[in-house]
Amino acid sequence: MKKILALTLVAGLFVPVMMTGAQEKKGKSPEEQFKAYDTDNDGKVSKGEFVARVKDDAEKKGKAEMRFSRMDKNNDGFLSLEEYKEGSMKKK
């Protein structure tokens, strides 16, 4: 019984830490998220900027590239704020 209680307490300490990243993204407005992607501050997000935020995982990078292509409605190679907002409303 003591072991179960101790494990529950330890788990309770780590769950909030693990959830912070997801909560931070969810707490940001689409405009704030777009601005974070737009690292060169030119008012648009390139595929390179979009994919660069994905950590070194080839599968995730591939998914990010496909998502970028779906979001880029006018096929100009960049996401406008409007395209980003529309695409971010749809889940992966």
Short mmCIF file of N, CA and C in Angstrom, two decimals:
data_model
loop_
_atom_site.label_atom_id
_atom_site.label_comp_id
_atom_site.label_asym_id
_atom_site.label_seq_id
_atom_site.Cartn_x
_atom_site.Cartn_y
_atom_site.Cartn_z
N MET A 1 0.82 -1.19 0.00
CA MET A 1 0.00 0.00 0.00
C MET A 1 0.87 1.26 0.00
N LYS A 2 1.95 1.23 0.77
CA LYS A 2 2.84 2.39 0.82
C LYS A 2 3.51 2.63 -0.52
N LYS A 3 3.84 1.54 -1.23
CA LYS A 3 4.47 1.68 -2.54
C LYS A 3 3.52 2.34 -3.53
N ILE A 4 2.28 1.94 -3.50
CA ILE A 4 1.28 2.52 -4.41
C ILE A 4 1.11 4.01 -4.12
N LEU A 5 1.04 4.36 -2.85
CA LEU A 5 0.90 5.75 -2.46
C LEU A 5 2.12 6.55 -2.91
N ALA A 6 3.30 6.00 -2.72
CA ALA A 6 4.53 6.69 -3.12
C ALA A 6 4.57 6.87 -4.63
N LEU A 7 4.20 5.85 -5.40
CA LEU A 7 4.18 5.97 -6.87
C LEU A 7 3.16 7.01 -7.33
N THR A 8 2.03 7.05 -6.68
CA THR A 8 1.01 8.03 -7.02
C THR A 8 1.50 9.45 -6.77
N LEU A 9 2.17 9.65 -5.68
CA LEU A 9 2.72 10.98 -5.37
C LEU A 9 3.79 11.39 -6.38
N VAL A 10 4.67 10.47 -6.72
CA VAL A 10 5.72 10.76 -7.70
C VAL A 10 5.11 11.08 -9.06
N ALA A 11 4.14 10.28 -9.48
CA ALA A 11 3.47 10.52 -10.76
C ALA A 11 2.79 11.88 -10.75
N GLY A 12 2.20 12.25 -9.65
CA GLY A 12 1.54 13.54 -9.52
C GLY A 12 2.49 14.71 -9.69
N LEU A 13 3.74 14.49 -9.36
CA LEU A 13 4.74 15.55 -9.54
C LEU A 13 5.14 15.72 -10.99
N PHE A 14 5.17 14.63 -11.75
CA PHE A 14 5.67 14.69 -13.13
C PHE A 14 4.59 14.99 -14.16
N VAL A 15 3.36 14.67 -13.94
CA VAL A 15 2.30 14.90 -14.92
C VAL A 15 2.19 16.38 -15.28
N PRO A 16 2.17 17.31 -14.32
CA PRO A 16 2.09 18.72 -14.72
C PRO A 16 3.28 19.17 -15.55
N VAL A 17 4.46 18.66 -15.28
CA VAL A 17 5.65 19.03 -16.04
C VAL A 17 5.53 18.55 -17.48
N MET A 18 5.02 17.34 -17.68
CA MET A 18 4.89 16.78 -19.03
C MET A 18 3.81 17.50 -19.83
N MET A 19 2.83 18.06 -19.19
CA MET A 19 1.72 18.69 -19.90
C MET A 19 2.02 20.14 -20.28
N THR A 20 3.04 20.74 -19.73
CA THR A 20 3.27 22.16 -19.96
C THR A 20 3.47 22.50 -21.42
N GLY A 21 4.19 21.72 -22.20
CA GLY A 21 4.43 22.01 -23.61
C GLY A 21 3.14 22.05 -24.40
N ALA A 22 2.28 21.10 -24.21
CA ALA A 22 1.01 21.07 -24.93
C ALA A 22 0.13 22.24 -24.51
N GLN A 23 0.14 22.57 -23.25
CA GLN A 23 -0.68 23.67 -22.77
C GLN A 23 -0.17 25.00 -23.30
N GLU A 24 1.15 25.15 -23.40
CA GLU A 24 1.70 26.40 -23.92
C GLU A 24 1.24 26.63 -25.34
N LYS A 25 1.29 25.59 -26.19
CA LYS A 25 0.87 25.75 -27.58
C LYS A 25 -0.62 26.03 -27.65
N LYS A 26 -1.40 25.30 -26.86
CA LYS A 26 -2.84 25.50 -26.88
C LYS A 26 -3.21 26.88 -26.37
N GLY A 27 -2.42 27.43 -25.46
CA GLY A 27 -2.72 28.72 -24.88
C GLY A 27 -2.39 29.88 -25.80
N LYS A 28 -1.61 29.65 -26.83
CA LYS A 28 -1.21 30.71 -27.74
C LYS A 28 -2.24 30.88 -28.84
N SER A 29 -2.45 32.12 -29.21
CA SER A 29 -3.37 32.40 -30.31
C SER A 29 -2.72 31.99 -31.63
N PRO A 30 -3.51 31.79 -32.68
CA PRO A 30 -2.92 31.46 -33.99
C PRO A 30 -1.93 32.52 -34.46
N GLU A 31 -2.20 33.78 -34.14
CA GLU A 31 -1.28 34.85 -34.52
C GLU A 31 0.07 34.71 -33.82
N GLU A 32 0.04 34.34 -32.54
CA GLU A 32 1.28 34.15 -31.79
C GLU A 32 2.05 32.93 -32.31
N GLN A 33 1.33 31.86 -32.63
CA GLN A 33 1.97 30.67 -33.18
C GLN A 33 2.60 30.99 -34.53
N PHE A 34 1.87 31.72 -35.37
CA PHE A 34 2.37 32.09 -36.70
C PHE A 34 3.64 32.92 -36.55
N LYS A 35 3.63 33.86 -35.64
CA LYS A 35 4.79 34.73 -35.42
C LYS A 35 6.01 33.90 -34.97
N ALA A 36 5.77 32.87 -34.18
CA ALA A 36 6.86 32.00 -33.73
C ALA A 36 7.46 31.22 -34.90
N TYR A 37 6.63 30.81 -35.85
CA TYR A 37 7.13 30.12 -37.04
C TYR A 37 7.89 31.06 -37.96
N ASP A 38 7.44 32.31 -38.05
CA ASP A 38 8.02 33.30 -38.98
C ASP A 38 9.31 33.87 -38.40
N THR A 39 10.37 33.08 -38.46
CA THR A 39 11.62 33.46 -37.81
C THR A 39 12.34 34.62 -38.49
N ASP A 40 12.08 34.85 -39.78
CA ASP A 40 12.74 35.98 -40.45
C ASP A 40 11.86 37.23 -40.49
N ASN A 41 10.70 37.15 -39.83
CA ASN A 41 9.78 38.29 -39.68
C ASN A 41 9.39 38.95 -41.00
N ASP A 42 9.16 38.15 -42.03
CA ASP A 42 8.75 38.72 -43.32
C ASP A 42 7.24 38.66 -43.53
N GLY A 43 6.51 38.21 -42.50
CA GLY A 43 5.06 38.17 -42.59
C GLY A 43 4.50 36.93 -43.26
N LYS A 44 5.36 35.98 -43.56
CA LYS A 44 4.92 34.71 -44.14
C LYS A 44 5.84 33.60 -43.64
N VAL A 45 5.36 32.37 -43.71
CA VAL A 45 6.11 31.23 -43.20
C VAL A 45 6.49 30.34 -44.38
N SER A 46 7.79 30.13 -44.54
CA SER A 46 8.27 29.23 -45.60
C SER A 46 8.20 27.79 -45.11
N LYS A 47 8.33 26.86 -46.04
CA LYS A 47 8.34 25.44 -45.67
C LYS A 47 9.51 25.17 -44.73
N GLY A 48 10.65 25.79 -44.99
CA GLY A 48 11.82 25.62 -44.13
C GLY A 48 11.57 26.07 -42.71
N GLU A 49 10.92 27.22 -42.56
CA GLU A 49 10.60 27.73 -41.23
C GLU A 49 9.61 26.80 -40.53
N PHE A 50 8.63 26.31 -41.27
CA PHE A 50 7.60 25.45 -40.71
C PHE A 50 8.18 24.12 -40.23
N VAL A 51 9.03 23.53 -41.05
CA VAL A 51 9.60 22.21 -40.73
C VAL A 51 10.72 22.32 -39.70
N ALA A 52 11.40 23.46 -39.64
CA ALA A 52 12.53 23.63 -38.72
C ALA A 52 12.12 23.47 -37.26
N ARG A 53 10.87 23.70 -36.94
CA ARG A 53 10.42 23.59 -35.55
C ARG A 53 10.25 22.15 -35.11
N VAL A 54 10.30 21.20 -36.05
CA VAL A 54 10.17 19.78 -35.73
C VAL A 54 11.55 19.26 -35.35
N LYS A 55 11.60 18.55 -34.27
CA LYS A 55 12.88 17.99 -33.82
C LYS A 55 13.39 16.95 -34.82
N ASP A 56 14.60 16.47 -34.62
CA ASP A 56 15.25 15.54 -35.55
C ASP A 56 14.55 14.18 -35.60
N ASP A 57 13.42 14.15 -36.26
CA ASP A 57 12.66 12.92 -36.45
C ASP A 57 12.16 12.95 -37.88
N ALA A 58 12.72 12.10 -38.73
CA ALA A 58 12.41 12.11 -40.16
C ALA A 58 10.92 11.93 -40.42
N GLU A 59 10.27 11.07 -39.67
CA GLU A 59 8.85 10.82 -39.89
C GLU A 59 8.03 12.08 -39.58
N LYS A 60 8.34 12.73 -38.46
CA LYS A 60 7.62 13.95 -38.10
C LYS A 60 7.89 15.08 -39.09
N LYS A 61 9.13 15.17 -39.56
CA LYS A 61 9.47 16.19 -40.56
C LYS A 61 8.68 15.95 -41.84
N GLY A 62 8.57 14.70 -42.26
CA GLY A 62 7.78 14.36 -43.44
C GLY A 62 6.32 14.73 -43.28
N LYS A 63 5.77 14.47 -42.10
CA LYS A 63 4.38 14.84 -41.84
C LYS A 63 4.21 16.36 -41.84
N ALA A 64 5.19 17.07 -41.29
CA ALA A 64 5.12 18.53 -41.28
C ALA A 64 5.17 19.08 -42.70
N GLU A 65 5.99 18.47 -43.56
CA GLU A 65 6.07 18.91 -44.95
C GLU A 65 4.74 18.69 -45.67
N MET A 66 4.12 17.54 -45.44
CA MET A 66 2.82 17.26 -46.06
C MET A 66 1.76 18.22 -45.53
N ARG A 67 1.80 18.49 -44.24
CA ARG A 67 0.82 19.42 -43.66
C ARG A 67 1.01 20.82 -44.25
N PHE A 68 2.27 21.23 -44.39
CA PHE A 68 2.55 22.54 -44.99
C PHE A 68 1.95 22.61 -46.39
N SER A 69 2.16 21.58 -47.19
CA SER A 69 1.65 21.55 -48.56
C SER A 69 0.13 21.64 -48.60
N ARG A 70 -0.55 20.97 -47.66
CA ARG A 70 -2.02 21.06 -47.60
C ARG A 70 -2.48 22.46 -47.20
N MET A 71 -1.73 23.10 -46.31
CA MET A 71 -2.11 24.42 -45.82
C MET A 71 -1.84 25.52 -46.85
N ASP A 72 -0.85 25.31 -47.71
CA ASP A 72 -0.45 26.32 -48.72
C ASP A 72 -1.44 26.28 -49.88
N LYS A 73 -2.58 26.91 -49.70
CA LYS A 73 -3.67 26.82 -50.67
C LYS A 73 -3.34 27.43 -52.03
N ASN A 74 -2.53 28.50 -52.07
CA ASN A 74 -2.22 29.12 -53.36
C ASN A 74 -0.91 28.61 -53.96
N ASN A 75 -0.30 27.63 -53.32
CA ASN A 75 0.91 26.97 -53.81
C ASN A 75 2.05 27.94 -54.15
N ASP A 76 2.22 28.96 -53.31
CA ASP A 76 3.32 29.91 -53.55
C ASP A 76 4.56 29.57 -52.73
N GLY A 77 4.49 28.49 -51.95
CA GLY A 77 5.64 28.08 -51.16
C GLY A 77 5.73 28.77 -49.80
N PHE A 78 4.70 29.53 -49.47
CA PHE A 78 4.66 30.24 -48.19
C PHE A 78 3.26 30.13 -47.60
N LEU A 79 3.19 30.24 -46.29
CA LEU A 79 1.90 30.32 -45.62
C LEU A 79 1.65 31.76 -45.20
N SER A 80 0.51 32.28 -45.58
CA SER A 80 0.07 33.57 -45.05
C SER A 80 -0.58 33.31 -43.70
N LEU A 81 -0.83 34.37 -42.97
CA LEU A 81 -1.51 34.20 -41.68
C LEU A 81 -2.88 33.57 -41.89
N GLU A 82 -3.57 33.97 -42.94
CA GLU A 82 -4.89 33.41 -43.21
C GLU A 82 -4.82 31.91 -43.51
N GLU A 83 -3.85 31.51 -44.34
CA GLU A 83 -3.68 30.08 -44.65
C GLU A 83 -3.33 29.31 -43.38
N TYR A 84 -2.47 29.89 -42.55
CA TYR A 84 -2.08 29.23 -41.31
C TYR A 84 -3.28 29.05 -40.39
N LYS A 85 -4.06 30.13 -40.23
CA LYS A 85 -5.24 30.04 -39.36
C LYS A 85 -6.20 28.96 -39.85
N GLU A 86 -6.48 28.97 -41.15
CA GLU A 86 -7.40 27.98 -41.71
C GLU A 86 -6.86 26.57 -41.53
N GLY A 87 -5.57 26.39 -41.79
CA GLY A 87 -4.96 25.06 -41.67
C GLY A 87 -4.82 24.61 -40.24
N SER A 88 -4.62 25.54 -39.32
CA SER A 88 -4.45 25.14 -37.92
C SER A 88 -5.78 24.80 -37.27
N MET A 89 -6.88 25.21 -37.89
CA MET A 89 -8.20 24.84 -37.39
C MET A 89 -8.46 23.36 -37.64
N LYS A 90 -7.89 22.85 -38.74
CA LYS A 90 -8.04 21.42 -39.07
C LYS A 90 -6.95 20.67 -38.34
N LYS A 91 -7.30 19.59 -37.73
CA LYS A 91 -6.31 18.78 -37.02
C LYS A 91 -5.54 17.92 -37.99
N LYS A 92 -4.29 17.64 -37.61
CA LYS A 92 -3.36 16.85 -38.40
C LYS A 92 -4.05 15.64 -38.86
#
